[in-house]
Amino acid sequence: MGFKTVVFSDIADAPATFVTNQTIIADYSDQDALKKFAQMIDIATFEFENIPLEAVSFLQQHVEVCPNAEVLKITQHRVLEKDFLNSIGVKTADYATSNFAENLNKFGKAILKTATMGYDGKGQFVLKAGDSLPELGSSPWILEKFCPFDSEISVMVVRSKSGEIKAYEPLTNIHKNGILDESYYPAKVSDLLKIKAQDLAKSIAEKIGLIGVLAVEMFVIGDELLVNELAPRPHNSGHFSMDAAVTSQFEQLIRAIVGLPLGSTEFHSTGHMKNLIGDEVNNLEEFYKNPNAKIHLYGKVEAKAGRKMGHINILNSN
Ligand code: AMP
């Protein structure tokens, strides 16, 4: 798109550092480095929500940040996120932030999650009534009622500076051990539910004041949708748009934050996205032989168990 980019990362060999014009490697608490970063750029965005809020709030005093720190604050804390969703009339799983033993008995089956810094099922315990609780320490936790969902879907929604808003159609997500394994387009839900999911995502994006892209993860129970999680950034389940949609989620993010008109969110191909988790990245032969498989590798140094090393978009041939 002709833009030059600067990446700020606290990890020297982070994947984004391989594809940018300039890089600043520093701790997120290093205010001199953040100031220098702000001087080098016209606008900042993020692609990971576990950045300390203080770093983004500080940066925002020196340069425009989209989405803003308020959006990040809500979406990086499971309790604030669920409180926000319920305050705008969006349904979530029932949840409790205290009296966990009592609430566990009320819920019957529940998931205890760390309220912050959790992702890919990390920091989560599935419990049933009468189970003893794990050692909780001082960090905040949330107890969520277990939702016996029919399936999981997600919608990527994009909203630009001018207020223009578009949603991609949902994809069906399949998780393995709490980690997204595959996303299927089209989602295996009714046309009515697809529209309902897109409308829901758009309304959340508007009410939270998003400028950028937002993933809205939902549980499907009959014809009801419960929102599980929000991620204010390009999302794993949106990666299928890179090869199967007119405009990828990454291009949309840039269009949204620089104030260009949004591109079409239409998918021109059906198929699915397969994540390469851990050492799956070492078995690519089958995919290289498939002319409809588009392989994306992130260049992460070590294929640790559970680490997302890349993904493959497999387009259906007609
Ligand atoms: P999360 O980190 O909240 O996205 O959770 C990871 C995965 O765990 C979800 O995609 C679901 O498959 C499952 N999960 C999380 N919360 C619940 C819940 N309240 N009820 C049932 N399954 C859940």
mmCIF file of C-alpha atoms and ligand atoms in Angstrom:
data_model
loop_
_atom_site.group_PDB
_atom_site.id
_atom_site.type_symbol
_atom_site.label_atom_id
_atom_site.label_comp_id
_atom_site.label_asym_id
_atom_site.label_seq_id
_atom_site.Cartn_x
_atom_site.Cartn_y
_atom_site.Cartn_z
ATOM 1 C CA MET A 1 0.000 0.000 0.000
ATOM 2 C CA GLY A 2 3.064 2.214 -0.077
ATOM 3 C CA PHE A 3 3.344 2.872 3.645
ATOM 4 C CA LYS A 4 6.566 2.525 5.592
ATOM 5 C CA THR A 5 6.337 0.782 8.937
ATOM 6 C CA VAL A 6 8.182 0.772 12.233
ATOM 7 C CA VAL A 7 7.681 -2.160 14.608
ATOM 8 C CA PHE A 8 8.006 -1.760 18.366
ATOM 9 C CA SER A 9 8.553 -5.101 20.066
ATOM 10 C CA ASP A 10 9.951 -6.361 23.337
ATOM 11 C CA ILE A 11 11.292 -9.485 21.598
ATOM 12 C CA ALA A 12 14.273 -9.213 19.260
ATOM 13 C CA ASP A 13 13.231 -11.861 16.738
ATOM 14 C CA ALA A 14 9.474 -11.250 16.755
ATOM 15 C CA PRO A 15 7.953 -12.219 13.357
ATOM 16 C CA ALA A 16 6.889 -8.650 12.526
ATOM 17 C CA THR A 17 10.499 -7.491 12.702
ATOM 18 C CA PHE A 18 11.239 -9.499 9.516
ATOM 19 C CA VAL A 19 8.724 -7.562 7.429
ATOM 20 C CA THR A 20 9.110 -3.964 8.522
ATOM 21 C CA ASN A 21 11.266 -1.026 7.451
ATOM 22 C CA GLN A 22 12.527 -0.261 10.934
ATOM 23 C CA THR A 23 12.363 -1.884 14.342
ATOM 24 C CA ILE A 24 12.658 -0.674 17.918
ATOM 25 C CA ILE A 25 13.375 -3.431 20.407
ATOM 26 C CA ALA A 26 12.745 -2.210 23.937
ATOM 27 C CA ASP A 27 10.768 -2.995 27.008
ATOM 28 C CA TYR A 28 7.166 -1.768 26.950
ATOM 29 C CA SER A 29 7.949 0.243 30.083
ATOM 30 C CA ASP A 30 10.790 2.151 28.364
ATOM 31 C CA GLN A 31 9.219 5.596 27.932
ATOM 32 C CA ASP A 32 12.211 7.045 26.058
ATOM 33 C CA ALA A 33 11.914 4.254 23.494
ATOM 34 C CA LEU A 34 8.147 4.788 23.240
ATOM 35 C CA LYS A 35 8.699 8.541 22.700
ATOM 36 C CA LYS A 36 11.279 7.857 20.005
ATOM 37 C CA PHE A 37 8.832 5.440 18.353
ATOM 38 C CA ALA A 38 6.097 8.108 18.465
ATOM 39 C CA GLN A 39 8.397 10.594 16.735
ATOM 40 C CA MET A 40 9.095 8.154 13.899
ATOM 41 C CA ILE A 41 5.465 7.446 13.005
ATOM 42 C CA ASP A 42 2.194 9.154 12.096
ATOM 43 C CA ILE A 43 -0.127 6.543 13.573
ATOM 44 C CA ALA A 44 0.244 3.414 15.701
ATOM 45 C CA THR A 45 -1.767 0.215 15.872
ATOM 46 C CA PHE A 46 -1.224 -3.131 17.597
ATOM 47 C CA GLU A 47 -1.559 -6.765 16.681
ATOM 48 C CA PHE A 48 -1.473 -8.331 20.150
ATOM 49 C CA GLU A 49 -3.660 -7.285 23.088
ATOM 50 C CA ASN A 50 -1.375 -8.330 25.916
ATOM 51 C CA ILE A 51 0.682 -5.143 25.670
ATOM 52 C CA PRO A 52 0.720 -3.343 29.048
ATOM 53 C CA LEU A 53 -2.068 -0.775 28.977
ATOM 54 C CA GLU A 54 0.281 1.835 30.503
ATOM 55 C CA ALA A 55 2.530 1.591 27.415
ATOM 56 C CA VAL A 56 -0.357 2.229 25.024
ATOM 57 C CA SER A 57 -1.819 5.025 27.179
ATOM 58 C CA PHE A 58 1.602 6.691 27.307
ATOM 59 C CA LEU A 59 2.117 6.312 23.562
ATOM 60 C CA GLN A 60 -1.316 7.822 22.956
ATOM 61 C CA GLN A 61 -0.146 11.063 24.591
ATOM 62 C CA HIS A 62 2.477 11.394 21.859
ATOM 63 C CA VAL A 63 0.908 9.928 18.711
ATOM 64 C CA GLU A 64 -2.494 8.722 17.516
ATOM 65 C CA VAL A 65 -3.176 5.081 18.431
ATOM 66 C CA CYS A 66 -5.976 3.081 16.758
ATOM 67 C CA PRO A 67 -7.749 1.251 18.271
ATOM 68 C CA ASN A 68 -7.350 3.506 21.299
ATOM 69 C CA ALA A 69 -6.280 2.637 24.840
ATOM 70 C CA GLU A 70 -9.885 2.537 26.071
ATOM 71 C CA VAL A 71 -10.719 -0.264 23.600
ATOM 72 C CA LEU A 72 -7.576 -2.121 24.662
ATOM 73 C CA LYS A 73 -8.393 -1.654 28.353
ATOM 74 C CA ILE A 74 -11.795 -3.309 27.959
ATOM 75 C CA THR A 75 -10.664 -6.140 25.708
ATOM 76 C CA GLN A 76 -7.596 -7.163 27.672
ATOM 77 C CA HIS A 77 -9.622 -7.781 30.829
ATOM 78 C CA ARG A 78 -12.235 -10.539 30.729
ATOM 79 C CA VAL A 79 -14.349 -8.963 33.494
ATOM 80 C CA LEU A 80 -14.395 -5.452 31.985
ATOM 81 C CA GLU A 81 -15.146 -7.035 28.608
ATOM 82 C CA LYS A 82 -18.103 -9.080 29.884
ATOM 83 C CA ASP A 83 -19.397 -6.121 31.951
ATOM 84 C CA PHE A 84 -19.192 -3.939 28.829
ATOM 85 C CA LEU A 85 -20.949 -6.510 26.628
ATOM 86 C CA ASN A 86 -23.762 -6.982 29.122
ATOM 87 C CA SER A 87 -24.108 -3.215 29.569
ATOM 88 C CA ILE A 88 -24.870 -2.863 25.853
ATOM 89 C CA GLY A 89 -27.319 -5.777 25.925
ATOM 90 C CA VAL A 90 -25.026 -8.421 24.367
ATOM 91 C CA LYS A 91 -25.391 -11.861 25.922
ATOM 92 C CA THR A 92 -22.376 -13.716 27.352
ATOM 93 C CA ALA A 93 -21.914 -16.794 29.516
ATOM 94 C CA ASP A 94 -22.987 -16.201 33.137
ATOM 95 C CA TYR A 95 -19.941 -15.252 35.196
ATOM 96 C CA ALA A 96 -18.765 -14.444 38.699
ATOM 97 C CA THR A 97 -15.772 -12.547 39.998
ATOM 98 C CA SER A 98 -15.893 -13.700 43.639
ATOM 99 C CA ASN A 99 -17.406 -16.430 45.862
ATOM 100 C CA PHE A 100 -16.110 -18.979 43.389
ATOM 101 C CA ALA A 101 -16.976 -22.138 45.396
ATOM 102 C CA GLU A 102 -20.570 -20.998 45.871
ATOM 103 C CA ASN A 103 -20.927 -19.896 42.239
ATOM 104 C CA LEU A 104 -19.369 -23.122 40.990
ATOM 105 C CA ASN A 105 -22.118 -25.030 42.794
ATOM 106 C CA LYS A 106 -24.700 -22.716 41.208
ATOM 107 C CA PHE A 107 -23.246 -23.118 37.690
ATOM 108 C CA GLY A 108 -22.717 -26.898 37.982
ATOM 109 C CA LYS A 109 -19.898 -26.849 35.461
ATOM 110 C CA ALA A 110 -17.684 -23.835 34.891
ATOM 111 C CA ILE A 111 -14.352 -22.565 33.603
ATOM 112 C CA LEU A 112 -12.106 -20.595 35.892
ATOM 113 C CA LYS A 113 -9.968 -18.199 33.837
ATOM 114 C CA THR A 114 -7.363 -15.592 34.638
ATOM 115 C CA ALA A 115 -9.034 -12.240 33.963
ATOM 116 C CA THR A 116 -5.994 -10.824 32.182
ATOM 117 C CA MET A 117 -3.115 -12.045 30.023
ATOM 118 C CA GLY A 118 -4.820 -15.335 29.148
ATOM 119 C CA TYR A 119 -5.057 -16.660 25.609
ATOM 120 C CA ASP A 120 -5.167 -20.001 23.793
ATOM 121 C CA GLY A 121 -6.726 -21.667 26.842
ATOM 122 C CA LYS A 122 -3.766 -20.675 29.035
ATOM 123 C CA GLY A 123 -4.625 -20.074 32.699
ATOM 124 C CA GLN A 124 -7.937 -21.963 32.493
ATOM 125 C CA PHE A 125 -9.438 -24.718 34.655
ATOM 126 C CA VAL A 126 -12.597 -26.651 33.820
ATOM 127 C CA LEU A 127 -14.377 -27.405 37.111
ATOM 128 C CA LYS A 128 -17.583 -29.054 38.262
ATOM 129 C CA ALA A 129 -19.638 -28.514 41.409
ATOM 130 C CA GLY A 130 -17.789 -29.788 44.480
ATOM 131 C CA ASP A 131 -14.305 -29.626 42.880
ATOM 132 C CA SER A 132 -11.680 -27.914 44.967
ATOM 133 C CA LEU A 133 -10.382 -24.645 43.543
ATOM 134 C CA PRO A 134 -6.788 -24.227 42.401
ATOM 135 C CA GLU A 135 -4.365 -21.868 44.178
ATOM 136 C CA LEU A 136 -5.460 -18.433 42.916
ATOM 137 C CA GLY A 137 -2.719 -16.015 43.991
ATOM 138 C CA SER A 138 -3.298 -12.300 43.739
ATOM 139 C CA SER A 139 -4.200 -11.863 40.050
ATOM 140 C CA PRO A 140 -7.893 -11.389 39.209
ATOM 141 C CA TRP A 141 -9.921 -14.422 38.065
ATOM 142 C CA ILE A 142 -13.315 -14.943 36.493
ATOM 143 C CA LEU A 143 -15.550 -17.989 36.809
ATOM 144 C CA GLU A 144 -17.633 -18.571 33.690
ATOM 145 C CA LYS A 145 -20.540 -20.955 33.471
ATOM 146 C CA PHE A 146 -19.717 -23.715 31.007
ATOM 147 C CA CYS A 147 -21.731 -23.223 27.798
ATOM 148 C CA PRO A 148 -22.761 -26.428 26.068
ATOM 149 C CA PHE A 149 -22.464 -24.816 22.627
ATOM 150 C CA ASP A 150 -23.392 -26.377 19.283
ATOM 151 C CA SER A 151 -20.455 -24.689 17.589
ATOM 152 C CA GLU A 152 -18.149 -21.680 17.739
ATOM 153 C CA ILE A 153 -18.037 -18.929 15.135
ATOM 154 C CA SER A 154 -16.245 -15.629 14.800
ATOM 155 C CA VAL A 155 -16.886 -12.456 12.846
ATOM 156 C CA MET A 156 -14.225 -9.948 11.826
ATOM 157 C CA VAL A 157 -15.604 -6.435 11.805
ATOM 158 C CA VAL A 158 -13.811 -3.347 10.555
ATOM 159 C CA ARG A 159 -14.629 0.288 11.286
ATOM 160 C CA SER A 160 -12.798 3.239 9.827
ATOM 161 C CA LYS A 161 -12.117 6.755 11.021
ATOM 162 C CA SER A 162 -15.039 8.038 8.982
ATOM 163 C CA GLY A 163 -17.375 5.611 10.777
ATOM 164 C CA GLU A 164 -17.701 3.313 7.748
ATOM 165 C CA ILE A 165 -18.291 -0.202 9.021
ATOM 166 C CA LYS A 166 -18.206 -3.635 7.395
ATOM 167 C CA ALA A 167 -18.302 -7.196 8.680
ATOM 168 C CA TYR A 168 -16.978 -10.339 7.058
ATOM 169 C CA GLU A 169 -19.244 -13.372 7.080
ATOM 170 C CA PRO A 170 -18.592 -15.647 10.063
ATOM 171 C CA LEU A 171 -16.322 -18.686 10.022
ATOM 172 C CA THR A 172 -16.806 -21.838 12.106
ATOM 173 C CA ASN A 173 -13.905 -22.385 14.496
ATOM 174 C CA ILE A 174 -12.636 -25.744 15.714
ATOM 175 C CA HIS A 175 -10.435 -25.667 18.822
ATOM 176 C CA LYS A 176 -8.032 -28.331 20.059
ATOM 177 C CA ASN A 177 -6.895 -28.025 23.709
ATOM 178 C CA GLY A 178 -8.252 -24.450 23.836
ATOM 179 C CA ILE A 179 -6.219 -23.408 20.767
ATOM 180 C CA LEU A 180 -7.814 -22.540 17.440
ATOM 181 C CA ASP A 181 -7.004 -25.394 15.042
ATOM 182 C CA GLU A 182 -9.187 -24.750 11.999
ATOM 183 C CA SER A 183 -11.620 -22.106 10.694
ATOM 184 C CA TYR A 184 -14.167 -22.989 8.003
ATOM 185 C CA TYR A 185 -15.829 -20.755 5.450
ATOM 186 C CA PRO A 186 -18.747 -20.764 5.030
ATOM 187 C CA ALA A 187 -19.660 -21.167 8.688
ATOM 188 C CA LYS A 188 -21.896 -24.130 9.401
ATOM 189 C CA VAL A 189 -24.854 -22.055 10.611
ATOM 190 C CA SER A 190 -28.091 -20.805 9.010
ATOM 191 C CA ASP A 191 -28.096 -17.725 6.761
ATOM 192 C CA LEU A 192 -30.219 -15.942 9.359
ATOM 193 C CA LEU A 193 -27.656 -16.587 12.087
ATOM 194 C CA LYS A 194 -24.849 -15.378 9.800
ATOM 195 C CA ILE A 195 -26.602 -12.036 9.440
ATOM 196 C CA LYS A 196 -27.408 -11.904 13.159
ATOM 197 C CA ALA A 197 -23.713 -12.528 13.968
ATOM 198 C CA GLN A 198 -22.552 -9.801 11.572
ATOM 199 C CA ASP A 199 -25.077 -7.299 12.963
ATOM 200 C CA LEU A 200 -24.005 -8.139 16.504
ATOM 201 C CA ALA A 201 -20.320 -7.619 15.668
ATOM 202 C CA LYS A 202 -21.066 -4.285 13.985
ATOM 203 C CA SER A 203 -23.057 -3.048 16.939
ATOM 204 C CA ILE A 204 -20.245 -3.990 19.367
ATOM 205 C CA ALA A 205 -17.656 -2.218 17.164
ATOM 206 C CA GLU A 206 -19.770 0.932 17.114
ATOM 207 C CA LYS A 207 -20.513 0.955 20.821
ATOM 208 C CA ILE A 208 -16.913 0.358 21.862
ATOM 209 C CA GLY A 209 -15.754 3.142 19.501
ATOM 210 C CA LEU A 210 -13.497 0.909 17.417
ATOM 211 C CA ILE A 211 -11.208 2.273 14.737
ATOM 212 C CA GLY A 212 -9.511 -0.776 13.264
ATOM 213 C CA VAL A 213 -10.480 -4.437 13.138
ATOM 214 C CA LEU A 214 -12.164 -6.487 15.845
ATOM 215 C CA ALA A 215 -12.682 -10.239 16.117
ATOM 216 C CA VAL A 216 -15.892 -11.231 17.863
ATOM 217 C CA GLU A 217 -15.834 -14.860 19.008
ATOM 218 C CA MET A 218 -19.249 -16.368 19.679
ATOM 219 C CA PHE A 219 -20.828 -19.571 20.957
ATOM 220 C CA VAL A 220 -23.784 -20.835 18.919
ATOM 221 C CA ILE A 221 -26.534 -22.428 21.021
ATOM 222 C CA GLY A 222 -29.577 -23.210 18.872
ATOM 223 C CA ASP A 223 -30.417 -19.895 17.262
ATOM 224 C CA GLU A 224 -28.864 -17.903 20.096
ATOM 225 C CA LEU A 225 -25.421 -16.274 20.088
ATOM 226 C CA LEU A 226 -23.326 -15.679 23.205
ATOM 227 C CA VAL A 227 -20.187 -13.592 22.827
ATOM 228 C CA ASN A 228 -17.140 -15.328 24.313
ATOM 229 C CA GLU A 229 -14.306 -12.945 23.528
ATOM 230 C CA LEU A 230 -13.288 -9.785 21.685
ATOM 231 C CA ALA A 231 -9.868 -9.211 20.090
ATOM 232 C CA PRO A 232 -9.219 -5.678 18.723
ATOM 233 C CA ARG A 233 -6.688 -6.725 16.075
ATOM 234 C CA PRO A 234 -6.216 -8.986 13.075
ATOM 235 C CA HIS A 235 -7.239 -12.404 14.372
ATOM 236 C CA ASN A 236 -6.259 -15.945 13.658
ATOM 237 C CA SER A 237 -9.776 -16.810 12.447
ATOM 238 C CA GLY A 238 -9.544 -13.849 10.049
ATOM 239 C CA HIS A 239 -6.430 -15.181 8.335
ATOM 240 C CA PHE A 240 -8.576 -16.971 5.745
ATOM 241 C CA SER A 241 -9.346 -13.495 4.329
ATOM 242 C CA MET A 242 -5.690 -13.213 3.202
ATOM 243 C CA ASP A 243 -6.266 -15.604 0.303
ATOM 244 C CA ALA A 244 -10.033 -16.031 0.064
ATOM 245 C CA ALA A 245 -11.489 -12.530 0.353
ATOM 246 C CA VAL A 246 -11.311 -9.462 -1.873
ATOM 247 C CA THR A 247 -9.647 -7.530 0.970
ATOM 248 C CA SER A 248 -7.659 -9.171 3.744
ATOM 249 C CA GLN A 249 -8.134 -8.211 7.380
ATOM 250 C CA PHE A 250 -4.646 -6.690 7.349
ATOM 251 C CA GLU A 251 -5.401 -4.370 4.445
ATOM 252 C CA GLN A 252 -8.691 -3.419 6.113
ATOM 253 C CA LEU A 253 -6.878 -2.471 9.309
ATOM 254 C CA ILE A 254 -4.601 -0.098 7.412
ATOM 255 C CA ARG A 255 -7.486 1.354 5.401
ATOM 256 C CA ALA A 256 -9.479 1.875 8.611
ATOM 257 C CA ILE A 257 -6.776 3.671 10.584
ATOM 258 C CA VAL A 258 -5.495 5.925 7.795
ATOM 259 C CA GLY A 259 -9.031 6.886 6.808
ATOM 260 C CA LEU A 260 -9.266 5.251 3.380
ATOM 261 C CA PRO A 261 -12.572 3.774 2.194
ATOM 262 C CA LEU A 262 -12.885 0.136 3.287
ATOM 263 C CA GLY A 263 -12.422 -2.683 0.787
ATOM 264 C CA SER A 264 -14.966 -5.378 0.023
ATOM 265 C CA THR A 265 -15.301 -8.012 2.743
ATOM 266 C CA GLU A 266 -16.649 -10.572 0.280
ATOM 267 C CA PHE A 267 -15.074 -14.027 0.155
ATOM 268 C CA HIS A 268 -14.407 -15.195 -3.410
ATOM 269 C CA SER A 269 -13.466 -18.743 -2.328
ATOM 270 C CA THR A 270 -14.710 -21.288 0.169
ATOM 271 C CA GLY A 271 -12.369 -23.514 2.140
ATOM 272 C CA HIS A 272 -10.615 -23.463 5.466
ATOM 273 C CA MET A 273 -7.673 -22.174 7.463
ATOM 274 C CA LYS A 274 -5.485 -24.704 9.265
ATOM 275 C CA ASN A 275 -3.165 -23.474 11.993
ATOM 276 C CA LEU A 276 0.323 -24.915 12.182
ATOM 277 C CA ILE A 277 0.750 -25.546 15.897
ATOM 278 C CA GLY A 278 4.093 -26.603 17.374
ATOM 279 C CA ASP A 279 5.886 -29.222 15.294
ATOM 280 C CA GLU A 280 3.065 -29.418 12.710
ATOM 281 C CA VAL A 281 5.204 -26.829 10.948
ATOM 282 C CA ASN A 282 7.719 -29.572 10.183
ATOM 283 C CA ASN A 283 5.243 -31.609 8.101
ATOM 284 C CA LEU A 284 4.362 -29.407 5.186
ATOM 285 C CA GLU A 285 4.973 -31.769 2.267
ATOM 286 C CA GLU A 286 1.302 -32.672 1.831
ATOM 287 C CA PHE A 287 0.377 -28.989 1.724
ATOM 288 C CA TYR A 288 3.127 -27.974 -0.693
ATOM 289 C CA LYS A 289 1.782 -30.633 -3.081
ATOM 290 C CA ASN A 290 -1.704 -29.111 -2.933
ATOM 291 C CA PRO A 291 -1.900 -26.296 -5.504
ATOM 292 C CA ASN A 292 -4.839 -24.748 -3.596
ATOM 293 C CA ALA A 293 -2.968 -24.502 -0.299
ATOM 294 C CA LYS A 294 -1.453 -21.141 0.567
ATOM 295 C CA ILE A 295 1.210 -21.531 3.229
ATOM 296 C CA HIS A 296 2.073 -18.691 5.609
ATOM 297 C CA LEU A 297 5.025 -19.183 7.962
ATOM 298 C CA TYR A 298 5.807 -16.644 10.670
ATOM 299 C CA GLY A 299 9.511 -17.327 11.072
ATOM 300 C CA LYS A 300 9.262 -17.971 14.814
ATOM 301 C CA VAL A 301 12.530 -19.420 15.981
ATOM 302 C CA GLU A 302 11.404 -22.373 18.096
ATOM 303 C CA ALA A 303 8.439 -24.714 17.447
ATOM 304 C CA LYS A 304 7.382 -25.058 21.089
ATOM 305 C CA ALA A 305 4.303 -27.196 21.872
ATOM 306 C CA GLY A 306 1.142 -25.111 21.451
ATOM 307 C CA ARG A 307 2.924 -22.253 19.659
ATOM 308 C CA LYS A 308 1.330 -20.950 16.456
ATOM 309 C CA MET A 309 4.082 -21.222 13.851
ATOM 310 C CA GLY A 310 2.080 -20.388 10.750
ATOM 311 C CA HIS A 311 -1.154 -21.233 8.995
ATOM 312 C CA ILE A 312 -2.384 -22.634 5.716
ATOM 313 C CA ASN A 313 -5.370 -21.396 3.772
ATOM 314 C CA ILE A 314 -6.791 -24.245 1.743
ATOM 315 C CA LEU A 315 -9.163 -23.060 -0.969
ATOM 316 C CA ASN A 316 -11.797 -25.447 -2.311
ATOM 317 C CA SER A 317 -11.543 -26.013 -6.028
ATOM 318 C CA ASN A 318 -14.847 -25.981 -7.879
HETATM 319 P P1 AMP B 1 -11.046 -18.361 25.501
HETATM 320 O O1 AMP B 1 -9.613 -18.246 25.919
HETATM 321 O O2 AMP B 1 -11.998 -17.708 26.431
HETATM 322 O O3 AMP B 1 -11.265 -17.977 24.060
HETATM 323 O O4 AMP B 1 -11.355 -19.936 25.562
HETATM 324 C C1 AMP B 1 -10.780 -20.853 24.680
HETATM 325 C C2 AMP B 1 -11.790 -21.907 24.273
HETATM 326 O O5 AMP B 1 -12.271 -22.617 25.447
HETATM 327 C C3 AMP B 1 -13.044 -21.365 23.627
HETATM 328 O O6 AMP B 1 -12.876 -21.117 22.263
HETATM 329 C C4 AMP B 1 -14.028 -22.506 23.887
HETATM 330 O O7 AMP B 1 -13.789 -23.603 23.004
HETATM 331 C C5 AMP B 1 -13.658 -22.933 25.283
HETATM 332 N N1 AMP B 1 -14.449 -22.158 26.265
HETATM 333 C C6 AMP B 1 -14.105 -20.966 26.802
HETATM 334 N N2 AMP B 1 -15.057 -20.495 27.629
HETATM 335 C C7 AMP B 1 -16.059 -21.414 27.622
HETATM 336 C C8 AMP B 1 -17.319 -21.509 28.277
HETATM 337 N N3 AMP B 1 -17.763 -20.561 29.129
HETATM 338 N N4 AMP B 1 -18.090 -22.603 28.025
HETATM 339 C C9 AMP B 1 -17.645 -23.564 27.173
HETATM 340 N N5 AMP B 1 -16.454 -23.543 26.531
HETATM 341 C C10 AMP B 1 -15.671 -22.481 26.740
#
